[in-house]
């Protein structure tokens, strides 16, 4: 399976095409819309989210509620476009656009590098596409992937483990359902109520100071069959693909699987998960420090992946930059932004991880139709259990 997204932050819509989905997959549009609406929430979001009500319009590949096997094309409207029709016009007419021309690159954004690379004297041509608005399209793609995962009994959830200086207490042994339920009820998507309060305070304080905050999110995928991905070639290692997917989210700077970077500090005996066997379960691990992966393949234990998001670079508190016309130094400031999008980014991370797991499933097993896929997944589960 593969997908493409297109669309600018203040253009008419985001467009996405998912190719390679099995046929006969029940396509519940409400479930896709539900993921989109989850992404719009979270303490620390800015005014733009009050303008948008993200929903997908199905343009192809679905008939009478099921996928046909043809590419699925979806669109998400940008309501804000109404105010940007002239500025974002595809016609060769520049007068109105001149007023919203961006000649001052914001530190931490794609503005300057993109302008030099693509030869844009108006950096709006960069920022419109580099905007995190695009993550709405990726959540829709992930939501489609989740329809497929659900049919295979695979569940995904996430929670926020850090915002700024506040870290949540480790949440030992929570199941995905519980993580999903508790994080959903939290305005910062955090499982630890004390940390939640402190995170909200820290977001308020940063806002007052004209500053922004980053954080860390954790995604958990449960009931994954053994042997997704492969040790035989670098670009088939599923943990590596997941890391790429997470780091490709706007403002993400790193990903770790299981205990991740902590593994560099510990001894082998403290890191590797011992292998056990029982009649009912077959092989399983005593612990899951390696986050569900050995040799780039799933072990059958939950996939656990964390991603770190830097503070949003669009700041009210000015940072030094240089105007590309006058070459004069100035203090970059902005009109409108989120000051913390970590809770929303958790939803994005969940959905990009869901996509990678679904892609690996379809690549791994015969999957022209949903029924073939479900049978093949079941057969793999039985094989692993009886091995
Ligand atoms: C973003 C800036 C803000 C955010 C936007 C990402 O948009 P605007 O420039 O319209 O105020 O609201 O995020 C979204 C639109 C979204 O859907 O998440 C940026 O510069 O990345």
CSV table of C-alpha atoms and ligand atoms in Angstrom, one decimal:
chain,number,residue,atom,x,y,z
A,1,UNK,CA,0.0,0.0,0.0
A,2,UNK,CA,1.1,3.5,-0.6
A,3,UNK,CA,-0.4,7.0,-0.2
A,4,UNK,CA,0.1,10.6,-1.4
A,5,UNK,CA,-1.1,13.8,0.1
A,6,UNK,CA,-1.5,17.2,-1.5
A,7,UNK,CA,-2.8,20.5,-0.3
A,8,UNK,CA,-1.8,23.8,1.3
A,9,UNK,CA,-2.7,25.1,4.7
A,10,UNK,CA,-4.9,27.9,3.3
A,11,UNK,CA,-5.7,26.3,0.0
A,12,UNK,CA,-9.2,24.9,-0.8
A,13,UNK,CA,-8.6,21.4,0.6
A,14,UNK,CA,-6.3,18.6,1.5
A,15,UNK,CA,-6.4,15.7,-0.9
A,16,UNK,CA,-5.1,12.2,-0.3
A,17,UNK,CA,-5.0,8.9,-2.3
A,18,UNK,CA,-4.5,5.5,-0.7
A,19,UNK,CA,-3.6,2.8,-3.1
A,20,UNK,CA,-3.4,-0.9,-2.5
A,21,UNK,CA,-6.2,-1.4,0.0
A,22,UNK,CA,-7.9,-4.8,-0.1
A,23,UNK,CA,-11.4,-4.9,-1.5
A,24,UNK,CA,-14.5,-5.6,0.7
A,25,UNK,CA,-13.2,-3.5,3.6
A,26,UNK,CA,-16.2,-1.9,5.3
A,27,UNK,CA,-15.5,1.8,5.0
A,28,UNK,CA,-17.1,3.6,8.0
A,29,UNK,CA,-16.6,7.3,7.2
A,30,UNK,CA,-17.6,8.2,10.8
A,31,UNK,CA,-14.6,6.4,12.1
A,32,UNK,CA,-12.3,8.4,9.8
A,33,UNK,CA,-14.0,11.6,10.8
A,34,UNK,CA,-13.7,10.7,14.5
A,35,UNK,CA,-9.9,10.4,14.1
A,36,UNK,CA,-9.8,13.8,12.4
A,37,UNK,CA,-11.8,15.4,15.2
A,38,UNK,CA,-9.5,13.8,17.9
A,39,UNK,CA,-6.6,15.6,16.1
A,40,UNK,CA,-8.3,19.0,16.4
A,41,UNK,CA,-8.5,18.8,20.2
A,42,UNK,CA,-6.0,19.2,22.9
A,43,UNK,CA,-5.0,22.0,25.4
A,44,UNK,CA,-2.7,24.5,23.8
A,45,UNK,CA,-4.3,24.6,20.3
A,46,UNK,CA,-4.7,28.0,18.6
A,47,UNK,CA,-7.7,29.8,17.0
A,48,UNK,CA,-7.4,28.0,13.6
A,49,UNK,CA,-9.0,24.9,15.1
A,50,UNK,CA,-12.1,26.9,15.9
A,51,UNK,CA,-12.4,27.7,12.2
A,52,UNK,CA,-12.0,24.1,10.9
A,53,UNK,CA,-14.3,21.1,11.3
A,54,UNK,CA,-12.3,18.4,9.6
A,55,UNK,CA,-14.3,15.7,7.8
A,56,UNK,CA,-13.5,13.5,4.8
A,57,UNK,CA,-15.3,13.6,1.5
A,58,UNK,CA,-15.1,10.2,-0.3
A,59,UNK,CA,-14.2,10.7,-3.9
A,60,UNK,CA,-13.4,7.3,-5.1
A,61,UNK,CA,-12.6,3.6,-4.3
A,62,UNK,CA,-15.6,3.1,-2.0
A,63,UNK,CA,-19.0,1.8,-3.2
A,64,UNK,CA,-22.0,0.9,-1.0
A,65,UNK,CA,-19.9,1.2,2.1
A,66,UNK,CA,-17.0,-1.0,1.1
A,67,UNK,CA,-13.7,-0.6,-0.7
A,68,UNK,CA,-13.6,-1.9,-4.2
A,69,UNK,CA,-9.8,-2.4,-4.4
A,70,UNK,CA,-9.4,0.7,-6.5
A,71,UNK,CA,-7.5,3.7,-5.1
A,72,UNK,CA,-9.4,5.5,-2.3
A,73,UNK,CA,-9.3,9.3,-2.8
A,74,UNK,CA,-10.4,11.5,0.0
A,75,UNK,CA,-10.7,15.3,0.5
A,76,UNK,CA,-10.7,17.4,3.7
A,77,UNK,CA,-12.0,21.0,3.2
A,78,UNK,CA,-10.0,24.0,4.6
A,79,UNK,CA,-12.8,26.3,5.8
A,80,UNK,CA,-10.2,29.0,6.3
A,81,UNK,CA,-9.6,29.1,2.5
A,82,UNK,CA,-12.7,31.4,2.1
A,83,UNK,CA,-10.4,34.2,3.5
A,84,UNK,CA,-7.5,33.2,1.4
A,85,UNK,CA,-9.0,32.8,-2.1
A,86,UNK,CA,-7.1,35.6,-3.6
A,87,UNK,CA,-3.8,35.1,-1.8
A,88,UNK,CA,-3.8,31.4,-2.6
A,89,UNK,CA,-5.1,31.8,-6.2
A,90,UNK,CA,-3.6,29.5,-8.9
A,91,UNK,CA,-4.2,32.3,-11.4
A,92,UNK,CA,-1.2,34.6,-12.4
A,93,UNK,CA,-2.5,37.6,-10.4
A,94,UNK,CA,-0.3,38.9,-7.7
A,95,UNK,CA,-1.7,42.1,-6.2
A,96,UNK,CA,-3.5,40.7,-3.1
A,97,UNK,CA,-0.9,38.1,-2.6
A,98,UNK,CA,1.7,40.8,-2.2
A,99,UNK,CA,0.1,41.9,1.1
A,100,UNK,CA,0.6,38.5,2.6
A,101,UNK,CA,4.0,38.0,1.1
A,102,UNK,CA,6.5,36.5,3.6
A,103,UNK,CA,10.0,37.8,3.3
A,104,UNK,CA,11.0,37.2,6.9
A,105,UNK,CA,11.9,33.5,7.6
A,106,UNK,CA,10.9,32.2,11.0
A,107,UNK,CA,13.6,30.3,12.8
A,108,UNK,CA,12.8,26.6,13.1
A,109,UNK,CA,10.5,26.6,10.1
A,110,UNK,CA,11.1,25.3,6.6
A,111,UNK,CA,10.8,28.9,5.3
A,112,UNK,CA,14.4,29.8,4.5
A,113,UNK,CA,15.8,26.5,3.3
A,114,UNK,CA,12.7,25.9,1.2
A,115,UNK,CA,12.9,29.4,-0.3
A,116,UNK,CA,16.6,28.9,-1.3
A,117,UNK,CA,15.9,25.4,-2.6
A,118,UNK,CA,12.8,26.2,-4.7
A,119,UNK,CA,13.7,29.8,-5.5
A,120,UNK,CA,10.8,31.5,-3.9
A,121,UNK,CA,11.0,35.2,-3.0
A,122,UNK,CA,7.6,34.8,-1.2
A,123,UNK,CA,8.2,32.2,1.5
A,124,UNK,CA,4.4,31.6,1.7
A,125,UNK,CA,5.1,29.2,-1.1
A,126,UNK,CA,7.1,27.1,1.4
A,127,UNK,CA,5.1,27.6,4.6
A,128,UNK,CA,1.8,26.8,3.1
A,129,UNK,CA,2.9,23.2,2.4
A,130,UNK,CA,5.3,22.8,5.3
A,131,UNK,CA,2.4,23.7,7.7
A,132,UNK,CA,1.3,21.0,10.1
A,133,UNK,CA,-2.2,21.3,8.5
A,134,UNK,CA,-0.9,18.4,6.4
A,135,UNK,CA,-1.1,16.1,9.4
A,136,UNK,CA,-4.9,16.1,9.0
A,137,UNK,CA,-4.4,14.2,5.7
A,138,UNK,CA,-2.1,11.8,7.4
A,139,UNK,CA,-4.5,11.2,10.2
A,140,UNK,CA,-7.2,10.4,7.6
A,141,UNK,CA,-4.8,7.9,5.9
A,142,UNK,CA,-4.1,6.3,9.3
A,143,UNK,CA,-7.8,6.2,10.1
A,144,UNK,CA,-8.3,4.2,6.9
A,145,UNK,CA,-5.5,1.9,7.9
A,146,UNK,CA,-7.2,1.4,11.3
A,147,UNK,CA,-10.3,0.2,9.6
A,148,UNK,CA,-8.2,-2.6,8.3
A,149,UNK,CA,-6.3,-3.2,11.5
A,150,UNK,CA,-9.6,-3.4,13.4
A,151,UNK,CA,-10.8,-6.3,11.2
A,152,UNK,CA,-7.6,-8.1,12.1
A,153,UNK,CA,-8.1,-7.5,15.8
A,154,UNK,CA,-5.2,-5.0,16.1
A,155,UNK,CA,-5.7,-2.0,18.3
A,156,UNK,CA,-3.8,1.3,18.6
A,157,UNK,CA,-3.7,4.0,21.3
A,158,UNK,CA,-1.4,6.7,22.5
A,159,UNK,CA,-0.7,9.0,25.4
A,160,UNK,CA,1.4,12.0,26.2
A,161,UNK,CA,4.3,11.2,28.5
A,162,UNK,CA,6.0,14.7,28.6
A,163,UNK,CA,5.1,18.3,28.0
A,164,UNK,CA,8.0,20.7,28.6
A,165,UNK,CA,9.5,20.0,32.0
A,166,UNK,CA,6.5,17.9,33.2
A,167,UNK,CA,6.8,14.1,32.9
A,168,UNK,CA,4.0,11.7,33.5
A,169,UNK,CA,4.6,8.8,36.0
A,170,UNK,CA,5.3,5.6,34.1
A,171,UNK,CA,2.0,3.8,33.4
A,172,UNK,CA,2.9,0.1,33.9
A,173,UNK,CA,0.9,-2.6,32.2
A,174,UNK,CA,-2.0,-0.6,30.9
A,175,UNK,CA,-4.0,-2.3,28.1
A,176,UNK,CA,-4.7,-0.4,24.9
A,177,UNK,CA,-8.5,0.0,25.7
A,178,UNK,CA,-7.7,1.6,29.0
A,179,UNK,CA,-5.0,3.9,27.6
A,180,UNK,CA,-7.4,5.0,24.9
A,181,UNK,CA,-10.2,5.7,27.3
A,182,UNK,CA,-8.2,7.6,29.9
A,183,UNK,CA,-6.1,9.6,27.5
A,184,UNK,CA,-9.2,10.6,25.5
A,185,UNK,CA,-10.7,12.1,28.7
A,186,UNK,CA,-7.6,14.2,29.4
A,187,UNK,CA,-7.2,17.6,27.8
A,188,UNK,CA,-3.5,16.9,27.4
A,189,UNK,CA,-4.1,13.2,26.6
A,190,UNK,CA,-2.1,12.2,29.7
A,191,UNK,CA,-2.7,9.1,31.9
A,192,UNK,CA,-1.3,10.7,35.1
A,193,UNK,CA,-3.8,13.2,36.6
A,194,UNK,CA,-1.1,15.0,38.6
A,195,UNK,CA,1.1,15.4,35.6
A,196,UNK,CA,-2.0,16.5,33.6
A,197,UNK,CA,-2.5,19.5,36.0
A,198,UNK,CA,1.1,20.5,35.9
A,199,UNK,CA,1.2,20.2,32.0
A,200,UNK,CA,-1.8,22.5,31.8
A,201,UNK,CA,-0.1,25.0,34.1
A,202,UNK,CA,3.1,24.9,32.1
A,203,UNK,CA,1.2,25.4,28.8
A,204,UNK,CA,-0.6,28.5,30.3
A,205,UNK,CA,2.7,29.9,31.6
A,206,UNK,CA,4.4,29.4,28.2
A,207,UNK,CA,1.5,31.1,26.5
A,208,UNK,CA,1.7,34.0,28.9
A,209,UNK,CA,5.4,34.3,28.1
A,210,UNK,CA,4.7,34.2,24.3
A,211,UNK,CA,6.5,30.9,24.1
A,212,UNK,CA,5.8,27.4,22.9
A,213,UNK,CA,6.3,23.8,24.3
A,214,UNK,CA,7.2,20.4,22.9
A,215,UNK,CA,6.9,17.0,24.5
A,216,UNK,CA,7.0,13.3,24.1
A,217,UNK,CA,4.2,10.9,23.0
A,218,UNK,CA,3.9,7.2,23.2
A,219,UNK,CA,2.0,4.9,20.8
A,220,UNK,CA,1.1,1.3,21.6
A,221,UNK,CA,-0.2,-1.3,19.1
A,222,UNK,CA,-1.6,-4.4,20.6
A,223,UNK,CA,-2.4,-7.9,19.2
A,224,UNK,CA,0.1,-7.7,16.3
A,225,UNK,CA,1.0,-11.1,14.7
A,226,UNK,CA,4.6,-12.4,15.0
A,227,UNK,CA,6.9,-11.7,12.1
A,228,UNK,CA,5.7,-8.4,10.5
A,229,UNK,CA,8.7,-6.7,8.8
A,230,UNK,CA,11.8,-8.6,8.1
A,231,UNK,CA,15.4,-9.0,9.2
A,232,UNK,CA,16.6,-9.8,5.7
A,233,UNK,CA,16.8,-6.2,4.3
A,234,UNK,CA,17.2,-2.8,5.8
A,235,UNK,CA,14.1,-1.2,4.2
A,236,UNK,CA,11.9,-4.1,5.3
A,237,UNK,CA,12.6,-3.6,9.0
A,238,UNK,CA,9.2,-2.5,10.4
A,239,UNK,CA,10.7,-0.7,13.4
A,240,UNK,CA,12.8,1.4,11.0
A,241,UNK,CA,9.8,2.3,8.9
A,242,UNK,CA,7.8,3.2,12.0
A,243,UNK,CA,10.7,5.4,13.2
A,244,UNK,CA,10.7,7.2,9.8
A,245,UNK,CA,7.0,7.7,9.9
A,246,UNK,CA,7.2,9.2,13.4
A,247,UNK,CA,10.1,11.5,12.6
A,248,UNK,CA,8.4,12.7,9.4
A,249,UNK,CA,5.6,14.2,11.5
A,250,UNK,CA,6.0,18.0,11.5
A,251,UNK,CA,8.3,19.2,14.3
A,252,UNK,CA,9.3,15.7,15.4
A,253,UNK,CA,13.0,15.3,16.1
A,254,UNK,CA,13.3,11.7,17.2
A,255,UNK,CA,11.7,8.3,17.8
A,256,UNK,CA,12.6,5.4,20.1
A,257,UNK,CA,11.3,1.8,20.2
A,258,UNK,CA,10.6,0.3,23.6
A,259,UNK,CA,13.1,1.6,26.2
A,260,UNK,CA,15.0,3.2,23.2
A,261,UNK,CA,18.0,5.4,24.2
A,262,UNK,CA,17.9,4.0,27.7
A,263,UNK,CA,19.2,0.7,26.3
A,264,UNK,CA,22.6,2.4,25.8
A,265,UNK,CA,23.0,2.9,29.5
A,266,UNK,CA,22.0,-0.6,30.7
A,267,UNK,CA,23.6,-4.1,30.5
A,268,UNK,CA,22.4,-6.7,28.1
A,269,UNK,CA,20.9,-8.7,30.9
A,270,UNK,CA,18.8,-5.7,31.8
A,271,UNK,CA,17.6,-5.0,28.3
A,272,UNK,CA,16.7,-8.2,26.5
A,273,UNK,CA,13.3,-9.8,27.0
A,274,UNK,CA,13.5,-13.4,28.2
A,275,UNK,CA,11.6,-16.0,26.1
A,276,UNK,CA,8.9,-18.1,27.8
A,277,UNK,CA,6.4,-20.6,26.5
A,278,UNK,CA,2.9,-21.8,27.6
A,279,UNK,CA,0.4,-24.2,26.1
A,280,UNK,CA,-2.3,-21.4,25.8
A,281,UNK,CA,0.0,-18.6,24.5
A,282,UNK,CA,2.8,-20.4,22.7
A,283,UNK,CA,6.0,-18.3,22.9
A,284,UNK,CA,5.9,-14.9,24.7
A,285,UNK,CA,8.4,-12.5,26.4
A,286,UNK,CA,8.7,-12.0,30.1
A,287,UNK,CA,9.1,-8.3,29.6
A,288,UNK,CA,8.7,-5.9,26.6
A,289,UNK,CA,11.7,-3.6,26.9
A,290,UNK,CA,12.4,-4.0,23.2
A,291,UNK,CA,9.0,-2.6,22.3
A,292,UNK,CA,7.7,-5.5,20.3
A,293,UNK,CA,10.6,-5.8,17.9
A,294,UNK,CA,13.6,-8.1,17.5
A,295,UNK,CA,15.5,-8.1,14.2
A,296,UNK,CA,13.2,-5.6,12.6
A,297,UNK,CA,10.3,-8.0,13.0
A,298,UNK,CA,7.4,-8.0,15.4
A,299,UNK,CA,7.6,-10.4,18.4
A,300,UNK,CA,3.9,-10.5,19.1
A,301,UNK,CA,4.3,-8.3,22.1
A,302,UNK,CA,2.8,-4.8,21.9
A,303,UNK,CA,4.6,-2.3,19.7
A,304,UNK,CA,5.7,0.6,21.8
A,305,UNK,CA,7.1,3.7,20.1
A,306,UNK,CA,7.8,7.1,21.4
A,307,UNK,CA,8.3,10.3,19.5
A,308,UNK,CA,9.7,13.7,20.6
A,309,UNK,CA,8.2,16.9,19.3
A,310,UNK,CA,10.2,20.1,19.5
A,311,UNK,CA,8.3,23.3,20.7
A,312,UNK,CA,6.4,24.8,17.8
A,313,UNK,CA,8.7,27.4,16.1
A,314,UNK,CA,6.0,30.0,15.4
A,315,UNK,CA,6.5,32.1,18.5
A,316,UNK,CA,4.9,35.3,19.9
A,317,UNK,CA,8.2,35.8,21.6
A,318,UNK,CA,10.4,37.1,18.9
A,319,UNK,CA,13.6,35.3,17.8
A,320,UNK,CA,16.3,36.9,15.6
A,321,UNK,CA,16.1,36.4,11.9
A,322,UNK,CA,17.1,38.2,8.6
A,323,UNK,CA,14.8,39.7,6.0
A,324,UNK,CA,15.6,38.1,2.6
A,325,UNK,CA,15.1,41.4,0.7
A,326,UNK,CA,16.8,44.0,2.9
A,327,UNK,CA,19.2,41.5,4.6
A,328,UNK,CA,18.4,43.4,7.8
A,329,UNK,CA,18.1,41.7,11.1
A,330,UNK,CA,14.7,41.8,12.7
A,331,UNK,CA,12.8,40.0,15.5
A,332,UNK,CA,10.5,37.4,14.0
A,333,UNK,CA,7.0,37.3,15.5
A,334,UNK,CA,3.7,36.0,14.3
A,335,UNK,CA,-0.1,36.6,14.3
A,336,UNK,CA,-1.6,33.2,15.2
A,337,UNK,CA,-0.4,29.8,16.3
A,338,UNK,CA,-0.8,26.9,18.6
A,339,UNK,CA,1.5,27.2,21.6
A,340,UNK,CA,1.5,23.5,22.3
A,341,UNK,CA,0.3,20.8,19.9
A,342,UNK,CA,1.7,17.8,21.6
A,343,UNK,CA,-1.7,16.2,22.5
A,344,UNK,CA,-2.8,16.6,18.9
A,345,UNK,CA,0.6,15.2,17.7
A,346,UNK,CA,-0.1,12.1,19.8
A,347,UNK,CA,-3.1,11.4,17.6
A,348,UNK,CA,-1.0,12.0,14.5
A,349,UNK,CA,1.7,9.6,15.7
A,350,UNK,CA,-1.0,7.0,16.5
A,351,UNK,CA,-2.3,7.2,12.9
A,352,UNK,CA,1.1,7.2,11.1
A,353,UNK,CA,2.1,4.1,13.1
A,354,UNK,CA,-1.2,2.5,12.3
A,355,UNK,CA,-0.5,3.1,8.6
A,356,UNK,CA,2.9,1.4,8.8
A,357,UNK,CA,1.5,-1.6,10.6
A,358,UNK,CA,-1.3,-2.0,8.1
A,359,UNK,CA,1.1,-1.5,5.2
A,360,UNK,CA,3.3,-4.3,6.6
A,361,UNK,CA,0.3,-6.6,7.0
A,362,UNK,CA,-0.8,-6.1,3.4
A,363,UNK,CA,2.7,-6.5,2.1
A,364,UNK,CA,3.2,-9.7,4.2
A,365,UNK,CA,0.0,-11.5,3.5
A,366,UNK,CA,-2.2,-12.2,0.5
A,367,UNK,CA,-4.6,-9.3,0.5
A,368,UNK,CA,-6.6,-8.7,-2.6
A,369,UNK,CA,-9.7,-9.0,-0.4
A,370,UNK,CA,-10.2,-8.3,3.3
A,371,UNK,CA,-11.3,-11.9,3.8
A,372,UNK,CA,-8.0,-13.3,2.4
A,373,UNK,CA,-6.1,-10.9,4.7
A,374,UNK,CA,-8.0,-11.8,7.8
A,375,UNK,CA,-7.6,-15.6,7.1
A,376,UNK,CA,-3.8,-15.2,6.5
A,377,UNK,CA,-3.4,-13.2,9.7
A,378,UNK,CA,-5.3,-15.9,11.6
A,379,UNK,CA,-3.1,-18.6,10.0
A,380,UNK,CA,0.0,-16.8,11.1
A,381,UNK,CA,-1.3,-16.5,14.6
A,382,UNK,CA,-2.0,-20.3,14.7
A,383,UNK,CA,1.4,-21.1,13.2
A,384,UNK,CA,3.2,-19.0,15.8
A,385,UNK,CA,1.2,-20.6,18.6
A,386,UNK,CA,1.8,-24.2,17.4
A,387,UNK,CA,5.5,-23.6,16.6
B,1,LIG,C1,0.5,25.8,11.6
B,1,LIG,C2,0.0,27.1,11.9
B,1,LIG,C3,-1.4,27.3,12.4
B,1,LIG,C4,-1.9,25.9,12.9
B,1,LIG,C5,-1.7,24.9,11.8
B,1,LIG,C6,-0.2,24.6,11.7
B,1,LIG,O1,-2.2,27.5,11.3
B,1,LIG,P1,-2.5,29.0,10.8
B,1,LIG,O2,-1.3,29.5,10.1
B,1,LIG,O3,-3.7,28.9,9.8
B,1,LIG,O4,-2.9,29.8,12.0
B,1,LIG,O5,-3.3,26.0,13.3
B,1,LIG,O6,-2.3,23.7,12.1
B,1,LIG,C7,-3.5,23.4,11.4
B,1,LIG,C8,-4.1,24.2,10.6
B,1,LIG,C9,-4.0,22.1,11.7
B,1,LIG,O7,-5.0,21.7,11.1
B,1,LIG,O8,-3.4,21.4,12.6
B,1,LIG,C10,1.9,25.7,11.1
B,1,LIG,O9,2.5,26.7,10.8
B,1,LIG,O10,2.4,24.6,11.0
